C-alpha cells in the first residue's frame, strides 16, 4: 500500500489534483457547515427551515447532472473549473452581503451547481492521474477531500468565533476564484502540452 501511495505522489499532476481537492473541500464545506446556524441566528429561521433552504445545494448538484452533457460541451474541463469556482465565489458573496434570508436560496443553489462543476472535473482527473495504481489514487483523492473538509470546518469555526459570519463567507468568496481559476489554468497548460507533444 505504501509503495502504491508513493507511486501516486511521485506523479506531479497527482500531487496537484490532491492539493486542489483538499483546498476545495476546505473552502466549500468549511463555510457550508455553518450556513444553517447563520440563518437561525441572523434571520430567526428555525433550524429545520434553515436545513431545508440548504437543500437547494442538492438541487444545484442535480441540475449539473441533468445538464452535464451541455456543460461539458459548452465549457470543457478548463471552463468547468473556472465557471464552477466563480459560481461558488458568487454564492459566498451573496451570503456575506445578502440582507434577507431569501438571498440564501439562490446562493445555496449556486454553491451546489458550482461545486459539482469543479469537483466532477477534479474527479475525472483523479481517475487518470496514476492509471497504474488507479484504486490507490482515487482513495487518496477521497482522503484529501475529506481531510480538507475536516480542516475547513475547524478553521471556519475559528473565523466565525473571532470575526463573525461576514468575514467567514467573504474569505470563502475571495479564496474560491483562486482555487477554480488556478485549477483551470493548470488544466489549460496541461492540455496544451499534450496537444503540442
PDB file of C-alpha atoms in Angstrom:
ATOM      1  CA  UNK A   1       0.000   0.000   0.000  1.00  0.00           C
ATOM      2  CA  UNK A   2       2.812   2.400   0.921  1.00  0.00           C
ATOM      3  CA  UNK A   3       4.580   1.591  -2.326  1.00  0.00           C
ATOM      4  CA  UNK A   4       1.387   2.309  -4.297  1.00  0.00           C
ATOM      5  CA  UNK A   5       0.816   5.587  -2.430  1.00  0.00           C
ATOM      6  CA  UNK A   6       4.417   6.600  -3.095  1.00  0.00           C
ATOM      7  CA  UNK A   7       3.833   5.809  -6.751  1.00  0.00           C
ATOM      8  CA  UNK A   8       0.880   8.214  -6.810  1.00  0.00           C
ATOM      9  CA  UNK A   9       2.764  11.008  -5.040  1.00  0.00           C
ATOM     10  CA  UNK A  10       5.659  10.627  -7.458  1.00  0.00           C
ATOM     11  CA  UNK A  11       3.396  11.925 -10.256  1.00  0.00           C
ATOM     12  CA  UNK A  12       3.434  15.775 -10.283  1.00  0.00           C
ATOM     13  CA  UNK A  13      -0.111  16.031 -11.712  1.00  0.00           C
ATOM     14  CA  UNK A  14      -1.401  13.724  -8.972  1.00  0.00           C
ATOM     15  CA  UNK A  15       0.094  15.979  -6.302  1.00  0.00           C
ATOM     16  CA  UNK A  16      -1.613  18.976  -7.886  1.00  0.00           C
ATOM     17  CA  UNK A  17      -5.022  17.257  -8.044  1.00  0.00           C
ATOM     18  CA  UNK A  18      -4.747  16.100  -4.410  1.00  0.00           C
ATOM     19  CA  UNK A  19      -3.766  19.594  -3.242  1.00  0.00           C
ATOM     20  CA  UNK A  20      -6.621  21.249  -5.130  1.00  0.00           C
ATOM     21  CA  UNK A  21      -9.297  18.811  -3.922  1.00  0.00           C
ATOM     22  CA  UNK A  22      -8.012  19.328  -0.363  1.00  0.00           C
ATOM     23  CA  UNK A  23      -8.422  23.109  -0.722  1.00  0.00           C
ATOM     24  CA  UNK A  24     -11.801  22.700  -2.422  1.00  0.00           C
ATOM     25  CA  UNK A  25     -13.126  20.582   0.440  1.00  0.00           C
ATOM     26  CA  UNK A  26     -11.746  23.074   2.949  1.00  0.00           C
ATOM     27  CA  UNK A  27     -13.236  26.224   1.397  1.00  0.00           C
ATOM     28  CA  UNK A  28     -16.591  24.851   0.209  1.00  0.00           C
ATOM     29  CA  UNK A  29     -17.584  22.679   3.142  1.00  0.00           C
ATOM     30  CA  UNK A  30     -15.891  24.719   5.860  1.00  0.00           C
ATOM     31  CA  UNK A  31     -18.239  27.619   5.196  1.00  0.00           C
ATOM     32  CA  UNK A  32     -21.197  25.430   4.200  1.00  0.00           C
ATOM     33  CA  UNK A  33     -21.277  23.731   7.601  1.00  0.00           C
ATOM     34  CA  UNK A  34     -22.241  26.989   9.323  1.00  0.00           C
ATOM     35  CA  UNK A  35     -24.892  28.309   6.939  1.00  0.00           C
ATOM     36  CA  UNK A  36     -27.901  26.790   8.816  1.00  0.00           C
ATOM     37  CA  UNK A  37     -26.767  28.186  12.182  1.00  0.00           C
ATOM     38  CA  UNK A  38     -26.098  31.549  10.490  1.00  0.00           C
ATOM     39  CA  UNK A  39     -29.645  31.605   9.097  1.00  0.00           C
ATOM     40  CA  UNK A  40     -31.014  30.695  12.512  1.00  0.00           C
ATOM     41  CA  UNK A  41     -29.044  33.320  14.424  1.00  0.00           C
ATOM     42  CA  UNK A  42     -29.236  36.237  11.963  1.00  0.00           C
ATOM     43  CA  UNK A  43     -32.673  35.806  10.421  1.00  0.00           C
ATOM     44  CA  UNK A  44     -34.515  33.764  13.051  1.00  0.00           C
ATOM     45  CA  UNK A  45     -35.248  30.798  10.805  1.00  0.00           C
ATOM     46  CA  UNK A  46     -35.890  27.514  12.567  1.00  0.00           C
ATOM     47  CA  UNK A  47     -33.061  25.026  12.122  1.00  0.00           C
ATOM     48  CA  UNK A  48     -35.436  22.797  10.155  1.00  0.00           C
ATOM     49  CA  UNK A  49     -36.238  25.642   7.761  1.00  0.00           C
ATOM     50  CA  UNK A  50     -32.559  26.580   7.506  1.00  0.00           C
ATOM     51  CA  UNK A  51     -31.720  22.972   6.661  1.00  0.00           C
ATOM     52  CA  UNK A  52     -34.470  22.915   4.035  1.00  0.00           C
ATOM     53  CA  UNK A  53     -33.034  26.048   2.409  1.00  0.00           C
ATOM     54  CA  UNK A  54     -29.664  24.314   2.268  1.00  0.00           C
ATOM     55  CA  UNK A  55     -31.372  21.506   0.356  1.00  0.00           C
ATOM     56  CA  UNK A  56     -31.064  23.753  -2.680  1.00  0.00           C
ATOM     57  CA  UNK A  57     -27.387  22.777  -2.698  1.00  0.00           C
ATOM     58  CA  UNK A  58     -28.571  19.331  -3.784  1.00  0.00           C
ATOM     59  CA  UNK A  59     -30.878  20.837  -6.421  1.00  0.00           C
ATOM     60  CA  UNK A  60     -27.869  22.687  -7.824  1.00  0.00           C
ATOM     61  CA  UNK A  61     -25.961  19.421  -7.982  1.00  0.00           C
ATOM     62  CA  UNK A  62     -28.910  17.701  -9.633  1.00  0.00           C
ATOM     63  CA  UNK A  63     -29.045  20.474 -12.229  1.00  0.00           C
ATOM     64  CA  UNK A  64     -25.435  19.768 -13.100  1.00  0.00           C
ATOM     65  CA  UNK A  65     -26.162  16.053 -13.501  1.00  0.00           C
ATOM     66  CA  UNK A  66     -29.186  16.719 -15.747  1.00  0.00           C
ATOM     67  CA  UNK A  67     -27.344  19.219 -17.953  1.00  0.00           C
ATOM     68  CA  UNK A  68     -23.849  17.714 -17.661  1.00  0.00           C
ATOM     69  CA  UNK A  69     -23.552  16.982 -21.386  1.00  0.00           C
ATOM     70  CA  UNK A  70     -24.402  20.572 -22.228  1.00  0.00           C
ATOM     71  CA  UNK A  71     -21.999  21.987 -19.636  1.00  0.00           C
ATOM     72  CA  UNK A  72     -19.133  19.743 -20.744  1.00  0.00           C
ATOM     73  CA  UNK A  73     -19.677  20.592 -24.425  1.00  0.00           C
ATOM     74  CA  UNK A  74     -20.077  24.298 -23.691  1.00  0.00           C
ATOM     75  CA  UNK A  75     -17.211  24.808 -21.255  1.00  0.00           C
ATOM     76  CA  UNK A  76     -14.917  21.781 -21.409  1.00  0.00           C
ATOM     77  CA  UNK A  77     -12.822  20.854 -18.384  1.00  0.00           C
ATOM     78  CA  UNK A  78     -10.993  24.189 -18.357  1.00  0.00           C
ATOM     79  CA  UNK A  79     -14.230  26.178 -18.413  1.00  0.00           C
ATOM     80  CA  UNK A  80     -15.991  23.989 -15.854  1.00  0.00           C
ATOM     81  CA  UNK A  81     -13.199  24.564 -13.327  1.00  0.00           C
ATOM     82  CA  UNK A  82     -13.273  28.326 -13.877  1.00  0.00           C
ATOM     83  CA  UNK A  83     -17.045  28.817 -14.072  1.00  0.00           C
ATOM     84  CA  UNK A  84     -17.658  26.470 -11.132  1.00  0.00           C
ATOM     85  CA  UNK A  85     -15.162  28.357  -8.972  1.00  0.00           C
ATOM     86  CA  UNK A  86     -16.745  31.701  -9.887  1.00  0.00           C
ATOM     87  CA  UNK A  87     -20.262  30.428  -9.129  1.00  0.00           C
ATOM     88  CA  UNK A  88     -19.174  29.263  -5.682  1.00  0.00           C
ATOM     89  CA  UNK A  89     -17.427  32.583  -5.056  1.00  0.00           C
ATOM     90  CA  UNK A  90     -20.573  34.465  -6.118  1.00  0.00           C
ATOM     91  CA  UNK A  91     -22.654  32.336  -3.760  1.00  0.00           C
ATOM     92  CA  UNK A  92     -20.425  33.100  -0.774  1.00  0.00           C
ATOM     93  CA  UNK A  93     -20.517  36.781  -1.744  1.00  0.00           C
ATOM     94  CA  UNK A  94     -24.323  36.689  -1.766  1.00  0.00           C
ATOM     95  CA  UNK A  95     -24.278  35.094   1.673  1.00  0.00           C
ATOM     96  CA  UNK A  96     -21.873  37.713   3.016  1.00  0.00           C
ATOM     97  CA  UNK A  97     -23.784  40.739   1.718  1.00  0.00           C
ATOM     98  CA  UNK A  98     -27.370  39.467   1.375  1.00  0.00           C
ATOM     99  CA  UNK A  99     -29.711  41.467   3.646  1.00  0.00           C
ATOM    100  CA  UNK A 100     -32.552  38.915   3.621  1.00  0.00           C
ATOM    101  CA  UNK A 101     -32.644  35.166   4.202  1.00  0.00           C
ATOM    102  CA  UNK A 102     -34.259  34.631   0.795  1.00  0.00           C
ATOM    103  CA  UNK A 103     -30.926  35.534  -0.802  1.00  0.00           C
ATOM    104  CA  UNK A 104     -29.528  32.326   0.620  1.00  0.00           C
ATOM    105  CA  UNK A 105     -31.780  30.287  -1.671  1.00  0.00           C
ATOM    106  CA  UNK A 106     -30.031  31.206  -4.949  1.00  0.00           C
ATOM    107  CA  UNK A 107     -26.691  31.154  -3.093  1.00  0.00           C
ATOM    108  CA  UNK A 108     -27.248  27.552  -1.957  1.00  0.00           C
ATOM    109  CA  UNK A 109     -28.229  26.561  -5.486  1.00  0.00           C
ATOM    110  CA  UNK A 110     -25.124  28.210  -6.961  1.00  0.00           C
ATOM    111  CA  UNK A 111     -22.817  26.525  -4.444  1.00  0.00           C
ATOM    112  CA  UNK A 112     -24.250  23.134  -5.412  1.00  0.00           C
ATOM    113  CA  UNK A 113     -24.019  23.778  -9.152  1.00  0.00           C
ATOM    114  CA  UNK A 114     -20.533  25.268  -8.944  1.00  0.00           C
ATOM    115  CA  UNK A 115     -19.243  22.558  -6.629  1.00  0.00           C
ATOM    116  CA  UNK A 116     -20.315  19.768  -8.978  1.00  0.00           C
ATOM    117  CA  UNK A 117     -18.701  21.561 -11.907  1.00  0.00           C
ATOM    118  CA  UNK A 118     -15.349  21.798 -10.137  1.00  0.00           C
ATOM    119  CA  UNK A 119     -15.466  18.520  -8.231  1.00  0.00           C
ATOM    120  CA  UNK A 120     -16.528  16.335 -11.159  1.00  0.00           C
ATOM    121  CA  UNK A 121     -13.682  17.798 -13.202  1.00  0.00           C
ATOM    122  CA  UNK A 122     -11.288  17.005 -10.371  1.00  0.00           C
ATOM    123  CA  UNK A 123     -12.745  13.523 -10.041  1.00  0.00           C
ATOM    124  CA  UNK A 124     -12.290  12.836 -13.754  1.00  0.00           C
ATOM    125  CA  UNK A 125      -8.636  13.813 -13.471  1.00  0.00           C
ATOM    126  CA  UNK A 126      -8.229  11.740 -10.308  1.00  0.00           C
ATOM    127  CA  UNK A 127      -9.176   8.561 -12.171  1.00  0.00           C
ATOM    128  CA  UNK A 128      -6.486   9.280 -14.773  1.00  0.00           C
ATOM    129  CA  UNK A 129      -3.663  10.784 -12.702  1.00  0.00           C
ATOM    130  CA  UNK A 130      -1.965   7.456 -11.925  1.00  0.00           C
ATOM    131  CA  UNK A 131      -3.541   4.742 -14.118  1.00  0.00           C
ATOM    132  CA  UNK A 132      -1.138   2.020 -12.937  1.00  0.00           C
ATOM    133  CA  UNK A 133      -2.490   2.361  -9.354  1.00  0.00           C
ATOM    134  CA  UNK A 134      -5.929   3.819 -10.074  1.00  0.00           C
ATOM    135  CA  UNK A 135      -7.606   2.421  -6.954  1.00  0.00           C
ATOM    136  CA  UNK A 136      -4.992   3.884  -4.612  1.00  0.00           C
ATOM    137  CA  UNK A 137      -5.058   7.203  -6.486  1.00  0.00           C
ATOM    138  CA  UNK A 138      -8.838   7.544  -6.105  1.00  0.00           C
ATOM    139  CA  UNK A 139      -8.621   6.536  -2.422  1.00  0.00           C
ATOM    140  CA  UNK A 140      -6.027   9.233  -1.801  1.00  0.00           C
ATOM    141  CA  UNK A 141      -8.227  11.692  -3.684  1.00  0.00           C
ATOM    142  CA  UNK A 142     -11.193  10.915  -1.403  1.00  0.00           C
ATOM    143  CA  UNK A 143      -8.963  11.109   1.689  1.00  0.00           C
ATOM    144  CA  UNK A 144      -7.582  14.512   0.663  1.00  0.00           C
ATOM    145  CA  UNK A 145     -11.120  15.771   0.055  1.00  0.00           C
ATOM    146  CA  UNK A 146     -12.440  14.648   3.446  1.00  0.00           C
ATOM    147  CA  UNK A 147      -9.344  15.863   5.289  1.00  0.00           C
ATOM    148  CA  UNK A 148      -9.836  19.238   3.627  1.00  0.00           C
ATOM    149  CA  UNK A 149     -13.449  19.290   4.785  1.00  0.00           C
ATOM    150  CA  UNK A 150     -12.412  18.479   8.372  1.00  0.00           C
ATOM    151  CA  UNK A 151      -9.758  21.180   8.498  1.00  0.00           C
ATOM    152  CA  UNK A 152     -12.126  23.612   6.793  1.00  0.00           C
ATOM    153  CA  UNK A 153     -14.781  23.196   9.492  1.00  0.00           C
ATOM    154  CA  UNK A 154     -12.191  23.761  12.244  1.00  0.00           C
ATOM    155  CA  UNK A 155     -10.805  26.899  10.560  1.00  0.00           C
ATOM    156  CA  UNK A 156     -14.294  28.184   9.727  1.00  0.00           C
ATOM    157  CA  UNK A 157     -15.344  27.771  13.370  1.00  0.00           C
ATOM    158  CA  UNK A 158     -12.323  29.797  14.469  1.00  0.00           C
ATOM    159  CA  UNK A 159     -13.049  32.578  11.956  1.00  0.00           C
ATOM    160  CA  UNK A 160     -16.731  32.578  12.932  1.00  0.00           C
ATOM    161  CA  UNK A 161     -15.910  32.836  16.636  1.00  0.00           C
ATOM    162  CA  UNK A 162     -13.334  35.629  16.251  1.00  0.00           C
ATOM    163  CA  UNK A 163     -14.510  37.641  13.244  1.00  0.00           C
ATOM    164  CA  UNK A 164     -18.117  36.645  12.566  1.00  0.00           C
ATOM    165  CA  UNK A 165     -20.086  35.135   9.672  1.00  0.00           C
ATOM    166  CA  UNK A 166     -19.479  38.051   7.284  1.00  0.00           C
ATOM    167  CA  UNK A 167     -15.715  37.503   7.432  1.00  0.00           C
ATOM    168  CA  UNK A 168     -16.123  33.735   7.032  1.00  0.00           C
ATOM    169  CA  UNK A 169     -18.238  33.990   3.873  1.00  0.00           C
ATOM    170  CA  UNK A 170     -16.140  36.832   2.476  1.00  0.00           C
ATOM    171  CA  UNK A 171     -12.945  34.800   2.955  1.00  0.00           C
ATOM    172  CA  UNK A 172     -14.532  31.824   1.167  1.00  0.00           C
ATOM    173  CA  UNK A 173     -15.712  34.130  -1.652  1.00  0.00           C
ATOM    174  CA  UNK A 174     -12.192  35.503  -2.088  1.00  0.00           C
ATOM    175  CA  UNK A 175     -10.428  32.134  -1.977  1.00  0.00           C
ATOM    176  CA  UNK A 176     -12.619  30.186  -4.379  1.00  0.00           C
ATOM    177  CA  UNK A 177     -11.690  32.083  -7.580  1.00  0.00           C
ATOM    178  CA  UNK A 178      -8.034  31.300  -6.885  1.00  0.00           C
ATOM    179  CA  UNK A 179      -8.824  27.592  -6.497  1.00  0.00           C
ATOM    180  CA  UNK A 180     -11.126  27.331  -9.526  1.00  0.00           C
ATOM    181  CA  UNK A 181      -9.095  29.743 -11.631  1.00  0.00           C
ATOM    182  CA  UNK A 182      -5.789  28.142 -10.685  1.00  0.00           C
ATOM    183  CA  UNK A 183      -7.090  24.676 -11.487  1.00  0.00           C
ATOM    184  CA  UNK A 184      -8.486  25.949 -14.787  1.00  0.00           C
ATOM    185  CA  UNK A 185      -5.128  27.452 -15.745  1.00  0.00           C
ATOM    186  CA  UNK A 186      -3.245  24.285 -14.823  1.00  0.00           C
ATOM    187  CA  UNK A 187      -5.674  22.208 -16.896  1.00  0.00           C
ATOM    188  CA  UNK A 188      -5.251  24.547 -19.846  1.00  0.00           C
ATOM    189  CA  UNK A 189      -1.442  24.338 -19.669  1.00  0.00           C
ATOM    190  CA  UNK A 190      -1.568  20.552 -19.323  1.00  0.00           C
ATOM    191  CA  UNK A 191      -3.917  20.120 -22.292  1.00  0.00           C
ATOM    192  CA  UNK A 192      -1.743  22.416 -24.387  1.00  0.00           C
ATOM    193  CA  UNK A 193       1.370  20.370 -23.601  1.00  0.00           C
ATOM    194  CA  UNK A 194      -0.443  17.157 -24.560  1.00  0.00           C
ATOM    195  CA  UNK A 195      -1.562  18.682 -27.887  1.00  0.00           C
ATOM    196  CA  UNK A 196       1.941  20.016 -28.653  1.00  0.00           C
ATOM    197  CA  UNK A 197       3.642  16.721 -27.806  1.00  0.00           C
TER     198      UNK A 197
END
